[in-house]
Short mmCIF file of C-alpha atoms in Angstrom, two decimals:
data_model
loop_
_atom_site.label_atom_id
_atom_site.label_comp_id
_atom_site.label_asym_id
_atom_site.label_seq_id
_atom_site.Cartn_x
_atom_site.Cartn_y
_atom_site.Cartn_z
CA MET B 1 -18.91 -6.95 38.58
CA GLY B 2 -15.65 -8.43 39.68
CA GLN B 3 -14.91 -10.72 42.58
CA ASP B 4 -16.63 -10.03 45.92
CA GLY B 5 -19.14 -7.66 44.27
CA LYS B 6 -16.47 -5.03 43.59
CA PRO B 7 -16.35 -3.26 40.22
CA SER B 8 -14.36 -5.18 37.65
CA THR B 9 -11.00 -3.72 36.60
CA THR B 10 -12.16 -4.17 33.02
CA ILE B 11 -15.24 -2.03 33.64
CA ASN B 12 -13.18 0.58 35.48
CA SER B 13 -10.71 0.65 32.60
CA LEU B 14 -13.57 1.06 30.12
CA LEU B 15 -15.08 3.89 32.17
CA GLU B 16 -11.69 5.63 32.30
CA GLN B 17 -11.36 5.29 28.52
CA ILE B 18 -14.85 6.72 28.01
CA SER B 19 -13.97 9.64 30.29
CA MET B 20 -10.71 10.29 28.40
CA GLN B 21 -12.55 9.94 25.07
CA THR B 22 -15.18 12.46 26.18
CA ASP B 23 -12.48 14.96 27.17
CA LEU B 24 -10.74 14.47 23.82
CA ILE B 25 -14.02 14.80 21.89
CA ASP B 26 -14.65 18.13 23.61
CA LYS B 27 -11.06 19.27 23.00
CA LEU B 28 -11.19 18.40 19.29
CA GLY B 29 -14.72 19.73 18.77
CA LEU B 30 -16.04 16.42 17.46
CA THR B 31 -19.70 15.46 17.27
CA PRO B 32 -20.71 12.00 18.52
CA ILE B 33 -23.03 10.11 16.20
CA PHE B 34 -26.34 9.06 17.72
CA PRO B 35 -28.71 7.42 15.21
CA LYS B 36 -32.08 9.04 15.92
CA SER B 37 -34.08 7.51 13.14
CA LYS B 38 -34.01 4.66 10.73
CA SER B 39 -34.60 5.94 7.23
CA SER B 40 -33.98 3.74 4.23
CA ILE B 41 -33.56 4.97 0.68
CA PRO B 42 -33.86 2.91 -2.52
CA MET B 43 -30.66 1.57 -4.04
CA SER B 44 -30.28 0.75 -7.70
CA LEU B 45 -29.12 -2.78 -8.49
CA GLU B 46 -27.22 -1.45 -11.48
CA ARG B 47 -23.88 0.28 -11.23
CA ILE B 48 -23.82 3.64 -12.99
CA PRO B 49 -20.74 4.27 -15.14
CA ALA B 50 -19.15 7.69 -14.98
CA GLY B 51 -18.18 7.38 -18.66
CA PRO B 52 -20.54 7.50 -21.67
CA ALA B 53 -24.29 7.83 -21.20
CA PHE B 54 -26.33 4.63 -20.96
CA ALA B 55 -29.92 3.44 -20.79
CA THR B 56 -31.24 2.76 -17.28
CA LYS B 57 -33.48 -0.15 -16.39
CA ASP B 58 -34.88 1.40 -13.21
CA ASP B 59 -33.89 -1.66 -11.21
CA LEU B 60 -34.60 -0.59 -7.63
CA ASP B 61 -34.88 -3.80 -5.71
CA THR B 62 -33.37 -3.00 -2.34
CA THR B 63 -33.00 -0.21 0.19
CA VAL B 64 -30.07 0.99 2.20
CA ASP B 65 -30.21 2.29 5.76
CA LEU B 66 -27.65 5.09 5.80
CA ASN B 67 -26.99 4.64 9.51
CA GLU B 68 -25.98 1.02 8.93
CA TYR B 69 -24.05 1.84 5.76
CA LEU B 70 -22.05 4.77 7.15
CA ILE B 71 -21.66 3.85 10.82
CA HIS B 72 -20.25 0.42 11.62
CA ASN B 73 -19.67 1.06 15.30
CA PRO B 74 -21.85 3.91 16.67
CA ILE B 75 -20.12 3.93 20.08
CA SER B 76 -16.75 4.75 18.53
CA SER B 77 -17.84 6.85 15.54
CA PHE B 78 -17.77 10.64 15.35
CA MET B 79 -18.29 13.38 12.83
CA ALA B 80 -15.99 16.33 12.30
CA ARG B 81 -15.39 18.92 9.61
CA VAL B 82 -12.15 19.24 7.67
CA ASP B 83 -10.33 22.47 8.54
CA SER B 84 -7.35 22.49 6.18
CA GLU B 85 -6.46 22.08 2.52
CA SER B 86 -3.64 19.65 3.30
CA MET B 87 -5.66 16.66 2.03
CA LEU B 88 -7.08 18.14 -1.20
CA GLY B 89 -5.41 15.41 -3.26
CA ALA B 90 -7.42 12.82 -1.32
CA GLY B 91 -10.67 14.70 -1.97
CA LEU B 92 -10.99 16.35 1.46
CA GLU B 93 -11.85 20.04 1.26
CA ILE B 94 -12.43 22.64 3.97
CA ASP B 95 -15.78 22.08 5.74
CA ASP B 96 -16.31 18.59 4.31
CA PRO B 97 -18.06 16.52 6.99
CA ILE B 98 -16.19 13.29 7.68
CA ILE B 99 -16.93 10.20 9.75
CA ILE B 100 -14.16 8.93 12.01
CA ASP B 101 -14.21 5.44 13.54
CA ARG B 102 -11.97 4.85 16.55
CA SER B 103 -12.58 1.08 16.60
CA ILE B 104 -10.78 0.46 13.30
CA GLU B 105 -7.08 -0.32 13.54
CA ALA B 106 -5.23 2.02 11.20
CA VAL B 107 -3.04 0.47 8.51
CA HIS B 108 -0.56 1.85 6.00
CA GLN B 109 -2.08 4.57 3.78
CA ASP B 110 -5.32 4.98 5.78
CA ILE B 111 -6.48 8.56 6.19
CA VAL B 112 -6.44 9.15 9.94
CA VAL B 113 -7.04 11.72 12.62
CA ALA B 114 -3.82 11.88 14.60
CA LEU B 115 -2.63 13.74 17.67
CA ILE B 116 0.82 15.27 17.57
CA ASP B 117 2.44 15.44 21.01
CA ASN B 118 -0.99 14.63 22.49
CA LYS B 119 -2.30 18.14 21.80
CA ASP B 120 -2.47 19.11 18.12
CA SER B 121 -4.89 17.22 15.89
CA THR B 122 -4.50 16.69 12.16
CA ILE B 123 -5.97 14.67 9.31
CA LYS B 124 -3.30 13.02 7.16
CA ARG B 125 -2.47 9.76 5.41
CA LEU B 126 -0.73 7.29 7.73
CA MET B 127 2.55 6.09 6.27
CA ILE B 128 4.40 3.10 7.67
CA THR B 129 7.94 3.25 6.32
CA ALA B 130 8.48 -0.53 6.43
CA LYS B 131 5.51 -0.94 4.03
CA MET B 132 7.00 1.45 1.46
CA SER B 133 9.23 0.58 -1.49
CA LYS B 134 12.44 2.49 -2.19
CA SER B 135 10.89 3.85 -5.39
CA GLU B 136 7.85 5.14 -3.47
CA ILE B 137 10.12 6.94 -0.99
CA LYS B 138 12.13 8.38 -3.91
CA GLU B 139 8.93 9.57 -5.62
CA ILE B 140 7.86 11.47 -2.50
CA PHE B 141 11.21 12.79 -1.25
CA GLY B 142 13.53 12.60 -4.28
CA ASP B 143 15.91 10.24 -2.44
CA GLU B 144 15.25 6.55 -1.88
CA ASP B 145 17.45 6.65 1.23
CA TYR B 146 15.62 9.59 2.80
CA PRO B 147 15.74 9.03 6.58
CA LEU B 148 12.24 8.35 7.88
CA PRO B 149 10.88 7.23 11.25
CA LYS B 150 8.77 4.07 11.46
CA VAL B 151 5.54 6.08 11.15
CA TRP B 152 4.87 9.48 9.61
CA LEU B 153 1.92 11.44 8.22
CA LYS B 154 1.63 12.37 4.56
CA ALA B 155 -0.08 15.54 3.35
CA GLU B 156 -1.98 15.14 0.08
CA ASN B 157 -1.32 18.67 -1.13
CA PRO B 158 2.16 19.77 -2.28
CA ALA B 159 1.62 23.18 -0.63
CA PHE B 160 1.72 21.45 2.80
CA GLN B 161 4.55 19.66 4.53
CA HIS B 162 4.37 16.04 5.63
CA ILE B 163 4.55 15.46 9.38
CA ILE B 164 7.74 13.56 10.02
CA PRO B 165 8.13 13.32 13.78
CA ASP B 166 11.56 13.59 15.34
CA ASP B 167 12.63 11.55 18.37
CA SER B 168 11.08 14.06 20.79
CA GLN B 169 7.63 14.02 19.16
CA THR B 170 4.76 11.57 19.48
CA VAL B 171 2.14 10.70 16.88
CA VAL B 172 -0.95 8.89 18.11
CA VAL B 173 -3.63 7.72 15.68
CA TRP B 174 -6.96 8.70 17.20
CA GLY B 175 -9.23 7.25 14.53
CA VAL B 176 -9.63 6.27 10.89
CA VAL B 177 -11.58 8.47 8.49
CA THR B 178 -14.17 6.13 6.97
CA PHE B 179 -16.35 8.49 4.91
CA ASN B 180 -16.31 11.95 3.42
CA LEU B 181 -19.89 13.22 3.21
CA LYS B 182 -19.13 15.82 0.55
CA ARG B 183 -22.16 17.78 -0.59
CA MET B 184 -22.50 17.78 -4.38
CA CYS B 185 -25.60 19.97 -4.84
CA TYR B 186 -26.18 23.18 -2.90
CA ARG B 187 -29.84 23.75 -3.72
CA SER B 188 -32.33 23.21 -0.91
#
């Protein structure tokens, strides 16, 4: 509570943000994450190389709670499914379930969920032009002096165009993709 028993402006601001977030969650078809159970699974102490075969020692000395491992901030974390092939090069395929965390500040080269003109959502790699070298720009566009805005979104599939906003467009990062929960085995 604020002064004189009135609601605090901070609380009101937080409630407004929650209301806006709820509207956006509905609009984007996202699923909030609510940990319902605490289930731990054993974790091997050894790393497993993806190269030549090796002998295992069966060192299982600890457990991992997947809720704690995957979800750092439950209030601001959501699940969604990928609905495009524009990020295939980053390992994101259609229908892959991903975890998005809104509390993480996006930095150069993070994979993010962004809103274009506050209506169209997309998953792309956040590119901050000031953090890029001339050779990196040349590798992507073929010209090291290619005119770029301060922030743009990179597709990770050559069949898709990057999103390079013009002066009339807005790009707002809505959250950072923290995990891809790709299924590797389709047996029950």
